[in-house]
PDB file of C-alpha atoms in Angstrom:
ATOM      1  CA  MET G   1     111.400 274.125  99.758  1.00 59.00           C
ATOM      2  CA  GLU G   2     114.671 274.506 101.457  1.00 73.00           C
ATOM      3  CA  ASN G   3     114.522 273.274 105.237  1.00 86.00           C
ATOM      4  CA  TYR G   4     115.382 275.405 108.126  1.00 90.00           C
ATOM      5  CA  LYS G   5     118.848 275.332 109.246  1.00 91.00           C
ATOM      6  CA  ILE G   6     120.080 276.742 112.632  1.00 93.00           C
ATOM      7  CA  ASN G   7     123.585 278.214 113.080  1.00 93.00           C
ATOM      8  CA  ILE G   8     124.923 278.954 116.558  1.00 93.00           C
ATOM      9  CA  GLN G   9     126.270 282.407 117.323  1.00 90.00           C
ATOM     10  CA  HIS G  10     127.800 283.336 120.533  1.00 91.00           C
ATOM     11  CA  THR G  11     127.299 286.952 121.519  1.00 88.00           C
ATOM     12  CA  THR G  12     129.361 289.437 123.677  1.00 87.00           C
ATOM     13  CA  GLN G  13     127.277 288.524 126.837  1.00 90.00           C
ATOM     14  CA  THR G  14     128.166 285.107 127.854  1.00 92.00           C
ATOM     15  CA  GLN G  15     124.513 284.219 129.170  1.00 94.00           C
ATOM     16  CA  ILE G  16     122.809 284.871 125.725  1.00 94.00           C
ATOM     17  CA  VAL G  17     123.248 282.656 122.526  1.00 95.00           C
ATOM     18  CA  LYS G  18     121.841 283.335 119.281  1.00 94.00           C
ATOM     19  CA  PHE G  19     120.253 280.429 117.128  1.00 95.00           C
ATOM     20  CA  GLU G  20     120.350 281.935 113.661  1.00 92.00           C
ATOM     21  CA  ALA G  21     118.056 280.674 110.832  1.00 91.00           C
ATOM     22  CA  ASN G  22     118.552 280.635 107.076  1.00 87.00           C
ATOM     23  CA  LYS G  23     115.037 281.924 106.441  1.00 84.00           C
ATOM     24  CA  PHE G  24     112.951 284.676 108.087  1.00 86.00           C
ATOM     25  CA  LEU G  25     111.046 283.839 111.060  1.00 88.00           C
ATOM     26  CA  THR G  26     109.033 287.198 111.388  1.00 84.00           C
ATOM     27  CA  LYS G  27     108.084 289.877 109.171  1.00 72.00           C
ATOM     28  CA  HIS G  28     110.140 292.931 110.341  1.00 69.00           C
ATOM     29  CA  GLU G  29     109.079 292.441 114.300  1.00 76.00           C
ATOM     30  CA  ASN G  30     110.878 291.615 117.316  1.00 85.00           C
ATOM     31  CA  PHE G  31     109.420 289.853 120.457  1.00 91.00           C
ATOM     32  CA  GLU G  32     110.730 289.259 124.195  1.00 93.00           C
ATOM     33  CA  PHE G  33     109.596 286.958 126.595  1.00 94.00           C
ATOM     34  CA  LYS G  34     110.630 286.635 130.121  1.00 93.00           C
ATOM     35  CA  ASN G  35     108.204 283.472 131.086  1.00 93.00           C
ATOM     36  CA  ILE G  36     106.051 281.246 129.697  1.00 91.00           C
ATOM     37  CA  ASP G  37     102.910 283.214 130.435  1.00 92.00           C
ATOM     38  CA  GLU G  38     104.322 286.245 128.225  1.00 92.00           C
ATOM     39  CA  ALA G  39     105.039 283.743 125.493  1.00 92.00           C
ATOM     40  CA  ALA G  40     101.047 282.873 125.101  1.00 91.00           C
ATOM     41  CA  LYS G  41     101.221 283.996 121.437  1.00 91.00           C
ATOM     42  CA  SER G  42     104.555 282.153 120.468  1.00 93.00           C
ATOM     43  CA  PRO G  43     104.212 278.299 120.792  1.00 94.00           C
ATOM     44  CA  ILE G  44     108.138 277.781 120.003  1.00 95.00           C
ATOM     45  CA  ALA G  45     109.061 280.294 122.977  1.00 95.00           C
ATOM     46  CA  GLN G  46     106.432 278.506 125.209  1.00 93.00           C
ATOM     47  CA  GLN G  47     108.329 274.969 124.265  1.00 92.00           C
ATOM     48  CA  LEU G  48     111.909 276.614 125.012  1.00 95.00           C
ATOM     49  CA  PHE G  49     110.707 277.684 128.609  1.00 94.00           C
ATOM     50  CA  TYR G  50     109.967 273.960 129.219  1.00 92.00           C
ATOM     51  CA  LEU G  51     113.951 273.966 129.478  1.00 93.00           C
ATOM     52  CA  PRO G  52     114.855 274.720 133.016  1.00 92.00           C
ATOM     53  CA  PHE G  53     117.714 277.137 132.248  1.00 94.00           C
ATOM     54  CA  VAL G  54     115.891 279.216 130.033  1.00 94.00           C
ATOM     55  CA  LYS G  55     115.447 282.810 131.464  1.00 94.00           C
ATOM     56  CA  THR G  56     114.297 284.795 128.420  1.00 95.00           C
ATOM     57  CA  VAL G  57     113.536 284.102 124.956  1.00 95.00           C
ATOM     58  CA  TYR G  58     114.281 286.860 122.026  1.00 95.00           C
ATOM     59  CA  ILE G  59     112.668 286.339 118.455  1.00 94.00           C
ATOM     60  CA  SER G  60     113.619 288.469 115.789  1.00 88.00           C
ATOM     61  CA  GLN G  61     113.494 288.364 112.026  1.00 84.00           C
ATOM     62  CA  ASN G  62     116.217 285.670 111.463  1.00 88.00           C
ATOM     63  CA  PHE G  63     116.986 284.496 114.733  1.00 92.00           C
ATOM     64  CA  ILE G  64     116.032 283.281 118.181  1.00 94.00           C
ATOM     65  CA  ALA G  65     118.238 284.334 121.073  1.00 95.00           C
ATOM     66  CA  ILE G  66     118.013 282.725 124.423  1.00 95.00           C
ATOM     67  CA  GLU G  67     119.431 284.381 127.911  1.00 95.00           C
ATOM     68  CA  LYS G  68     120.184 281.329 130.369  1.00 94.00           C
ATOM     69  CA  TYR G  69     120.403 280.802 134.217  1.00 93.00           C
ATOM     70  CA  ASP G  70     123.690 279.956 135.669  1.00 93.00           C
ATOM     71  CA  ILE G  71     122.730 276.431 136.398  1.00 93.00           C
ATOM     72  CA  VAL G  72     124.178 275.240 133.178  1.00 93.00           C
ATOM     73  CA  GLU G  73     126.904 276.428 130.623  1.00 94.00           C
ATOM     74  CA  TRP G  74     126.155 276.838 126.964  1.00 95.00           C
ATOM     75  CA  PRO G  75     128.602 274.390 125.595  1.00 94.00           C
ATOM     76  CA  GLU G  76     126.722 271.865 127.586  1.00 93.00           C
ATOM     77  CA  VAL G  77     123.347 272.342 126.047  1.00 95.00           C
ATOM     78  CA  GLU G  78     123.783 274.695 122.731  1.00 95.00           C
ATOM     79  CA  GLN G  79     123.901 271.947 120.136  1.00 95.00           C
ATOM     80  CA  GLU G  80     120.595 270.164 121.592  1.00 95.00           C
ATOM     81  CA  VAL G  81     119.028 273.576 121.771  1.00 95.00           C
ATOM     82  CA  ALA G  82     119.737 274.235 117.977  1.00 95.00           C
ATOM     83  CA  GLU G  83     118.629 270.793 116.967  1.00 95.00           C
ATOM     84  CA  GLN G  84     115.410 271.202 119.003  1.00 94.00           C
ATOM     85  CA  ILE G  85     114.693 274.434 117.178  1.00 94.00           C
ATOM     86  CA  GLU G  86     115.623 273.366 114.047  1.00 93.00           C
ATOM     87  CA  SER G  87     113.217 270.267 114.168  1.00 93.00           C
ATOM     88  CA  TYR G  88     110.259 272.218 115.567  1.00 93.00           C
ATOM     89  CA  LEU G  89     110.685 274.693 112.566  1.00 92.00           C
ATOM     90  CA  ASN G  90     110.874 271.976 109.888  1.00 91.00           C
ATOM     91  CA  LYS G  91     107.937 270.134 111.187  1.00 90.00           C
ATOM     92  CA  GLY G  92     105.874 273.361 110.438  1.00 89.00           C
ATOM     93  CA  GLY G  93     106.017 274.585 113.878  1.00 90.00           C
ATOM     94  CA  ILE G  94     104.255 278.172 114.676  1.00 90.00           C
ATOM     95  CA  ILE G  95     106.709 280.823 115.605  1.00 92.00           C
ATOM     96  CA  ILE G  96     104.150 283.590 116.460  1.00 90.00           C
ATOM     97  CA  LYS G  97     100.470 283.165 116.411  1.00 86.00           C
ATOM     98  CA  ASN G  98      98.489 285.696 114.024  1.00 76.00           C
ATOM     99  CA  ASP G  99      96.415 288.276 115.772  1.00 58.00           C
ATOM    100  CA  GLU G 100      93.808 289.573 113.455  1.00 47.00           C
ATOM    101  CA  ASN G 101      93.182 292.688 115.446  1.00 43.00           C
ATOM    102  CA  GLU G 102      96.906 293.430 114.829  1.00 47.00           C
ATOM    103  CA  GLN G 103      97.712 296.095 112.461  1.00 44.00           C
ATOM    104  CA  LYS G 104      99.061 294.422 109.331  1.00 50.00           C
ATOM    105  CA  ASN G 105     100.986 297.134 107.924  1.00 51.00           C
ATOM    106  CA  ILE G 106     104.280 297.873 109.504  1.00 59.00           C
ATOM    107  CA  PRO G 107     105.647 301.584 109.131  1.00 80.00           C
ATOM    108  CA  VAL G 108     108.384 301.755 106.724  1.00 87.00           C
ATOM    109  CA  THR G 109     110.506 304.278 105.503  1.00 91.00           C
ATOM    110  CA  VAL G 110     112.742 304.130 102.422  1.00 93.00           C
ATOM    111  CA  TYR G 111     115.161 306.747 101.102  1.00 93.00           C
ATOM    112  CA  ALA G 112     117.219 307.361  97.980  1.00 93.00           C
ATOM    113  CA  GLU G 113     121.044 307.541  98.167  1.00 91.00           C
ATOM    114  CA  SER G 114     123.567 308.007  95.122  1.00 90.00           C
ATOM    115  CA  THR G 115     126.294 305.963  94.521  1.00 87.00           C
ATOM    116  CA  PRO G 116     129.690 306.282  92.623  1.00 84.00           C
ATOM    117  CA  ASN G 117     128.136 304.903  89.914  1.00 87.00           C
ATOM    118  CA  PRO G 118     125.942 307.281  87.967  1.00 90.00           C
ATOM    119  CA  LYS G 119     123.477 304.810  86.615  1.00 90.00           C
ATOM    120  CA  VAL G 120     122.792 303.173  89.972  1.00 91.00           C
ATOM    121  CA  MET G 121     120.709 304.576  92.988  1.00 94.00           C
ATOM    122  CA  LYS G 122     120.502 302.786  96.170  1.00 93.00           C
ATOM    123  CA  PHE G 123     117.153 302.627  98.132  1.00 95.00           C
ATOM    124  CA  VAL G 124     117.633 301.955 101.782  1.00 93.00           C
ATOM    125  CA  ALA G 125     114.675 300.800 104.029  1.00 91.00           C
ATOM    126  CA  ASN G 126     114.534 300.736 107.928  1.00 87.00           C
ATOM    127  CA  ARG G 127     113.711 297.036 107.766  1.00 84.00           C
ATOM    128  CA  LYS G 128     115.889 293.965 107.098  1.00 85.00           C
ATOM    129  CA  LEU G 129     114.894 292.915 103.530  1.00 88.00           C
ATOM    130  CA  VAL G 130     117.137 289.711 102.790  1.00 87.00           C
ATOM    131  CA  LEU G 131     119.350 287.469 104.585  1.00 82.00           C
ATOM    132  CA  HIS G 132     121.780 287.226 101.535  1.00 83.00           C
ATOM    133  CA  ALA G 133     122.979 289.346  98.712  1.00 86.00           C
ATOM    134  CA  ALA G 134     121.119 288.763  95.480  1.00 88.00           C
ATOM    135  CA  GLU G 135     121.838 290.037  92.072  1.00 89.00           C
ATOM    136  CA  PHE G 136     119.374 290.105  89.036  1.00 92.00           C
ATOM    137  CA  LYS G 137     120.434 291.011  85.542  1.00 91.00           C
ATOM    138  CA  ASN G 138     116.752 290.518  84.166  1.00 92.00           C
ATOM    139  CA  ILE G 139     113.192 289.262  84.888  1.00 91.00           C
ATOM    140  CA  ASP G 140     113.863 285.626  84.369  1.00 91.00           C
ATOM    141  CA  ASP G 141     116.547 285.859  87.063  1.00 89.00           C
ATOM    142  CA  ALA G 142     113.879 287.313  89.424  1.00 90.00           C
ATOM    143  CA  LYS G 143     111.496 284.226  89.023  1.00 89.00           C
ATOM    144  CA  ASP G 144     111.953 283.821  92.739  1.00 88.00           C
ATOM    145  CA  ALA G 145     112.175 287.400  93.606  1.00 91.00           C
ATOM    146  CA  PRO G 146     108.683 289.159  93.878  1.00 93.00           C
ATOM    147  CA  LEU G 147     110.164 292.755  94.534  1.00 94.00           C
ATOM    148  CA  ALA G 148     112.928 292.426  91.880  1.00 94.00           C
ATOM    149  CA  GLN G 149     110.411 291.030  89.229  1.00 93.00           C
ATOM    150  CA  GLN G 150     107.961 293.691  89.984  1.00 94.00           C
ATOM    151  CA  LEU G 151     110.749 296.632  89.502  1.00 95.00           C
ATOM    152  CA  PHE G 152     111.643 294.903  86.106  1.00 95.00           C
ATOM    153  CA  HIS G 153     108.018 295.990  84.853  1.00 93.00           C
ATOM    154  CA  PHE G 154     109.373 299.544  84.808  1.00 94.00           C
ATOM    155  CA  PRO G 155     110.842 299.987  81.489  1.00 92.00           C
ATOM    156  CA  PHE G 156     113.862 302.079  82.960  1.00 94.00           C
ATOM    157  CA  VAL G 157     115.204 299.456  85.203  1.00 94.00           C
ATOM    158  CA  LYS G 158     118.296 297.554  84.023  1.00 93.00           C
ATOM    159  CA  GLU G 159     119.442 295.178  86.813  1.00 93.00           C
ATOM    160  CA  VAL G 160     118.350 294.875  90.435  1.00 94.00           C
ATOM    161  CA  PHE G 161     120.658 294.259  93.561  1.00 92.00           C
ATOM    162  CA  ILE G 162     119.203 293.370  97.069  1.00 93.00           C
ATOM    163  CA  ASP G 163     121.377 293.165 100.187  1.00 89.00           C
ATOM    164  CA  GLU G 164     120.496 293.677 103.945  1.00 86.00           C
ATOM    165  CA  ASN G 165     118.264 296.689 104.117  1.00 89.00           C
ATOM    166  CA  TYR G 166     118.666 298.042 100.482  1.00 93.00           C
ATOM    167  CA  VAL G 167     117.880 298.003  96.667  1.00 94.00           C
ATOM    168  CA  SER G 168     120.305 299.003  94.400  1.00 93.00           C
ATOM    169  CA  ILE G 169     118.708 299.683  90.929  1.00 94.00           C
ATOM    170  CA  ASN G 170     120.747 300.396  87.688  1.00 93.00           C
ATOM    171  CA  LYS G 171     118.727 301.928  85.058  1.00 94.00           C
ATOM    172  CA  PHE G 172     118.805 302.479  81.367  1.00 93.00           C
ATOM    173  CA  ASP G 173     119.713 306.082  79.910  1.00 92.00           C
ATOM    174  CA  VAL G 174     115.984 306.307  78.718  1.00 92.00           C
ATOM    175  CA  ALA G 175     115.018 308.363  82.087  1.00 92.00           C
ATOM    176  CA  SER G 176     117.082 310.666  84.499  1.00 94.00           C
ATOM    177  CA  TRP G 177     117.253 309.773  88.255  1.00 95.00           C
ATOM    178  CA  GLU G 178     115.357 313.104  88.515  1.00 95.00           C
ATOM    179  CA  GLU G 179     112.277 311.651  86.769  1.00 94.00           C
ATOM    180  CA  ILE G 180     111.929 308.432  88.114  1.00 95.00           C
ATOM    181  CA  THR G 181     113.496 308.304  91.924  1.00 95.00           C
ATOM    182  CA  MET G 182     110.423 309.379  93.755  1.00 95.00           C
ATOM    183  CA  GLU G 183     108.431 306.778  91.894  1.00 95.00           C
ATOM    184  CA  LEU G 184     110.801 304.043  92.504  1.00 96.00           C
ATOM    185  CA  ARG G 185     111.182 304.905  96.318  1.00 95.00           C
ATOM    186  CA  GLU G 186     107.335 305.014  96.678  1.00 94.00           C
ATOM    187  CA  PHE G 187     106.976 301.641  95.117  1.00 95.00           C
ATOM    188  CA  ILE G 188     109.524 300.064  97.103  1.00 95.00           C
ATOM    189  CA  ARG G 189     108.021 301.484 100.329  1.00 93.00           C
ATOM    190  CA  ASN G 190     104.597 300.314  99.700  1.00 92.00           C
ATOM    191  CA  PHE G 191     105.871 296.959  98.607  1.00 92.00           C
ATOM    192  CA  ILE G 192     107.520 296.212 101.622  1.00 89.00           C
ATOM    193  CA  GLN G 193     104.834 297.840 103.935  1.00 86.00           C
ATOM    194  CA  ASP G 194     102.206 295.606 102.489  1.00 84.00           C
ATOM    195  CA  GLY G 195     103.853 292.764 103.722  1.00 81.00           C
ATOM    196  CA  ASN G 196     104.861 291.337 100.364  1.00 86.00           C
ATOM    197  CA  SER G 197     107.824 288.806 100.182  1.00 85.00           C
ATOM    198  CA  VAL G 198     111.091 290.247  98.893  1.00 89.00           C
ATOM    199  CA  LEU G 199     112.556 286.878  98.018  1.00 85.00           C
ATOM    200  CA  ASN G 200     110.881 283.556  98.019  1.00 79.00           C
ATOM    201  CA  ASN G 201     112.423 280.554  99.683  1.00 61.00           C
ATOM    202  CA  ASP G 202     113.445 279.076  96.559  1.00 54.00           C
ATOM    203  CA  ALA G 203     115.463 282.066  95.703  1.00 53.00           C
ATOM    204  CA  VAL G 204     119.216 281.455  95.390  1.00 46.00           C
ATOM    205  CA  THR G 205     121.633 283.999  95.969  1.00 40.00           C
ATOM    206  CA  THR G 206     124.265 282.985  93.373  1.00 40.00           C
ATOM    207  CA  SER G 207     123.481 280.192  90.826  1.00 36.00           C
ATOM    208  CA  THR G 208     125.286 278.662  87.819  1.00 33.00           C
ATOM    209  CA  GLU G 209     122.195 276.492  86.807  1.00 38.00           C
ATOM    210  CA  LYS G 210     120.600 279.053  84.653  1.00 38.00           C
ATOM    211  CA  ASN G 211     122.104 278.357  81.495  1.00 36.00           C
ATOM    212  CA  ASN G 212     124.750 275.953  80.032  1.00 36.00           C
ATOM    213  CA  THR G 213     126.384 277.994  77.304  1.00 35.00           C
ATOM    214  CA  THR G 214     129.969 278.951  77.582  1.00 33.00           C
ATOM    215  CA  GLU G 215     128.871 282.772  77.320  1.00 38.00           C
ATOM    216  CA  ASP G 216     126.354 282.463  80.237  1.00 42.00           C
ATOM    217  CA  ALA G 217     128.478 280.399  82.315  1.00 35.00           C
ATOM    218  CA  ALA G 218     131.447 282.790  81.978  1.00 34.00           C
ATOM    219  CA  LYS G 219     129.048 285.526  83.180  1.00 38.00           C
ATOM    220  CA  ALA G 220     127.202 283.683  85.980  1.00 40.00           C
ATOM    221  CA  PRO G 221     128.593 283.869  89.354  1.00 40.00           C
ATOM    222  CA  LYS G 222     129.864 281.228  91.336  1.00 45.00           C
ATOM    223  CA  PRO G 223     127.839 279.425  94.250  1.00 47.00           C
ATOM    224  CA  GLN G 224     128.561 280.331  97.731  1.00 54.00           C
ATOM    225  CA  ILE G 225     132.098 279.078  98.447  1.00 61.00           C
ATOM    226  CA  ASN G 226     132.796 276.777 101.411  1.00 63.00           C
ATOM    227  CA  ILE G 227     135.540 278.729 103.157  1.00 69.00           C
ATOM    228  CA  ASP G 228     137.017 275.373 104.845  1.00 69.00           C
ATOM    229  CA  GLU G 229     137.677 274.072 101.457  1.00 78.00           C
ATOM    230  CA  LEU G 230     140.017 276.886 100.277  1.00 83.00           C
ATOM    231  CA  ASP G 231     143.612 277.247 100.541  1.00 87.00           C
ATOM    232  CA  ASP G 232     145.088 279.227 103.583  1.00 89.00           C
ATOM    233  CA  THR G 233     145.889 282.235 101.474  1.00 89.00           C
ATOM    234  CA  SER G 234     142.280 282.347  99.691  1.00 89.00           C
ATOM    235  CA  GLN G 235     140.791 282.246 103.468  1.00 89.00           C
ATOM    236  CA  GLN G 236     142.848 285.337 104.486  1.00 90.00           C
ATOM    237  CA  VAL G 237     141.744 287.018 101.065  1.00 90.00           C
ATOM    238  CA  VAL G 238     137.941 286.201 101.870  1.00 89.00           C
ATOM    239  CA  ALA G 239     138.751 287.310 105.659  1.00 89.00           C
ATOM    240  CA  ILE G 240     140.305 290.713 104.636  1.00 88.00           C
ATOM    241  CA  LEU G 241     137.349 291.268 101.892  1.00 88.00           C
ATOM    242  CA  GLU G 242     134.643 290.378 104.491  1.00 84.00           C
ATOM    243  CA  GLU G 243     136.120 292.829 107.270  1.00 84.00           C
ATOM    244  CA  TYR G 244     137.781 295.652 105.357  1.00 83.00           C
ATOM    245  CA  ILE G 245     136.184 295.956 101.767  1.00 84.00           C
ATOM    246  CA  LYS G 246     132.656 294.620 101.976  1.00 81.00           C
ATOM    247  CA  PRO G 247     131.494 297.457 104.412  1.00 81.00           C
ATOM    248  CA  ALA G 248     132.862 299.924 102.159  1.00 79.00           C
ATOM    249  CA  VAL G 249     131.167 298.851  98.914  1.00 78.00           C
ATOM    250  CA  ALA G 250     128.166 298.070 100.804  1.00 79.00           C
ATOM    251  CA  SER G 251     127.740 301.617 101.742  1.00 77.00           C
ATOM    252  CA  ASP G 252     128.033 302.500  98.038  1.00 76.00           C
ATOM    253  CA  GLY G 253     125.083 300.141  97.062  1.00 77.00           C
ATOM    254  CA  GLY G 254     127.437 297.356  96.118  1.00 78.00           C
ATOM    255  CA  ASN G 255     128.986 293.773  96.721  1.00 83.00           C
ATOM    256  CA  ILE G 256     132.353 291.875  96.381  1.00 84.00           C
ATOM    257  CA  LEU G 257     132.693 288.485  96.488  1.00 84.00           C
ATOM    258  CA  PHE G 258     135.831 286.479  96.139  1.00 88.00           C
ATOM    259  CA  ASP G 259     135.912 284.021  93.195  1.00 88.00           C
ATOM    260  CA  SER G 260     139.702 282.625  93.034  1.00 88.00           C
ATOM    261  CA  TYR G 261     143.048 282.701  93.834  1.00 90.00           C
ATOM    262  CA  ASN G 262     145.897 281.734  91.547  1.00 90.00           C
ATOM    263  CA  GLU G 263     149.144 281.307  93.458  1.00 88.00           C
ATOM    264  CA  GLU G 264     151.499 281.233  90.567  1.00 89.00           C
ATOM    265  CA  THR G 265     150.602 284.648  89.321  1.00 90.00           C
ATOM    266  CA  ARG G 266     149.693 285.583  92.735  1.00 89.00           C
ATOM    267  CA  THR G 267     146.367 286.923  91.338  1.00 89.00           C
ATOM    268  CA  VAL G 268     143.158 287.190  93.063  1.00 89.00           C
ATOM    269  CA  LYS G 269     139.904 287.362  90.999  1.00 89.00           C
ATOM    270  CA  VAL G 270     136.711 288.793  92.435  1.00 87.00           C
ATOM    271  CA  ILE G 271     133.019 289.548  91.431  1.00 85.00           C
ATOM    272  CA  LEU G 272     131.485 293.007  91.791  1.00 82.00           C
ATOM    273  CA  GLN G 273     127.599 293.158  92.165  1.00 81.00           C
ATOM    274  CA  GLY G 274     125.194 296.070  92.401  1.00 79.00           C
ATOM    275  CA  ALA G 275     126.671 299.697  92.095  1.00 73.00           C
ATOM    276  CA  CYS G 276     130.009 298.316  91.652  1.00 75.00           C
ATOM    277  CA  SER G 277     129.404 296.227  88.593  1.00 73.00           C
ATOM    278  CA  GLY G 278     129.953 298.708  85.583  1.00 68.00           C
ATOM    279  CA  CYS G 279     130.931 301.566  87.805  1.00 69.00           C
ATOM    280  CA  PRO G 280     133.375 304.165  85.986  1.00 63.00           C
ATOM    281  CA  SER G 281     135.445 304.124  89.129  1.00 65.00           C
ATOM    282  CA  SER G 282     135.428 300.338  89.940  1.00 62.00           C
ATOM    283  CA  THR G 283     138.953 299.866  88.064  1.00 61.00           C
ATOM    284  CA  MET G 284     140.500 302.625  90.214  1.00 63.00           C
ATOM    285  CA  THR G 285     138.871 301.110  93.261  1.00 64.00           C
ATOM    286  CA  LEU G 286     140.464 297.519  92.573  1.00 65.00           C
ATOM    287  CA  LYS G 287     143.843 299.080  92.014  1.00 63.00           C
ATOM    288  CA  SER G 288     144.051 301.857  94.303  1.00 65.00           C
ATOM    289  CA  GLY G 289     142.077 300.119  97.014  1.00 78.00           C
ATOM    290  CA  ILE G 290     141.739 296.531  97.206  1.00 82.00           C
ATOM    291  CA  GLU G 291     144.774 295.413  95.393  1.00 84.00           C
ATOM    292  CA  THR G 292     146.930 297.733  97.408  1.00 85.00           C
ATOM    293  CA  MET G 293     145.513 296.343 100.606  1.00 87.00           C
ATOM    294  CA  LEU G 294     145.674 292.742  99.770  1.00 88.00           C
ATOM    295  CA  ARG G 295     149.312 293.436  98.711  1.00 87.00           C
ATOM    296  CA  ASP G 296     150.301 295.089 101.950  1.00 88.00           C
ATOM    297  CA  MET G 297     148.716 292.474 104.285  1.00 89.00           C
ATOM    298  CA  LEU G 298     149.363 289.666 102.194  1.00 89.00           C
ATOM    299  CA  LYS G 299     152.993 290.368 101.252  1.00 87.00           C
ATOM    300  CA  GLY G 300     154.525 288.032  98.832  1.00 87.00           C
ATOM    301  CA  LYS G 301     151.256 286.284  98.303  1.00 90.00           C
ATOM    302  CA  VAL G 302     148.993 288.786  96.211  1.00 88.00           C
ATOM    303  CA  ASP G 303     150.224 290.967  93.306  1.00 86.00           C
ATOM    304  CA  TYR G 304     147.172 291.605  91.254  1.00 86.00           C
ATOM    305  CA  VAL G 305     143.393 291.774  91.755  1.00 86.00           C
ATOM    306  CA  GLU G 306     140.942 291.445  88.829  1.00 84.00           C
ATOM    307  CA  ALA G 307     137.219 291.507  88.478  1.00 81.00           C
ATOM    308  CA  ILE G 308     135.604 288.922  86.217  1.00 75.00           C
ATOM    309  CA  ASN G 309     132.587 291.332  85.821  1.00 67.00           C
ATOM    310  CA  GLY G 310     131.650 294.915  86.264  1.00 49.00           C
TER     311      GLY G 310
END
């Protein structure tokens, strides 16, 4: 099982720093503790209050935020706090004590939203579902993704893409959306409300380890790229994709990932996921949108954008 890793995130409020985890800490719940007595149900918050500069502790789905008193500055202590939280979590420390009298089911709403791809419907929840995007082409891909695995039991489900607070489903032509949307919406809502895990801890967002054949290797997305290892132009491309392109494609139920940059041909290759993969309008989006933006923002460095799938 993957260990917890804590990433320090500064906020717009200088007194507050977020310590973001690579896994969920709570299930769709948020907590605020202003002193050690209020934190009686949270051993980790109580431990943090032993630090004299801790004023308030906030615990959310995938982060712990701390508001400090003025006796110290965050650069002096934030690394030590991050290491303390990481160590506590990896030793199996309790985050929130279970209260048997609490209502287990959390009110969940899910609504369906059409996408530019007529074969894909986006199902949006009022809860954060995953920390990283994940795409599943078949039930074997979904062995560590209980929600996707269950969705593949529906004979009309072709592919599943999960990101943030939504699920995009690509269907076979055997059924129309009018016939199946309500059934899928209710299934996803009930699955989440019953407290089931969307992804297991062992699930990997992008993996090339599934098969070793040339065909499968060509189709498989690359593992997450370490941006620090990229050349300057590639880093600029990634930054533009993250800031300007991803929010737009996410609103349509899809995702875009940087694959590679060829300096000689001035070509950027990207991976399209979710509703963007196989979408009839994806070629137009690439050429009239993404390619034009990269050309304008990186003059003389990028001339072409190609999708290696979709």
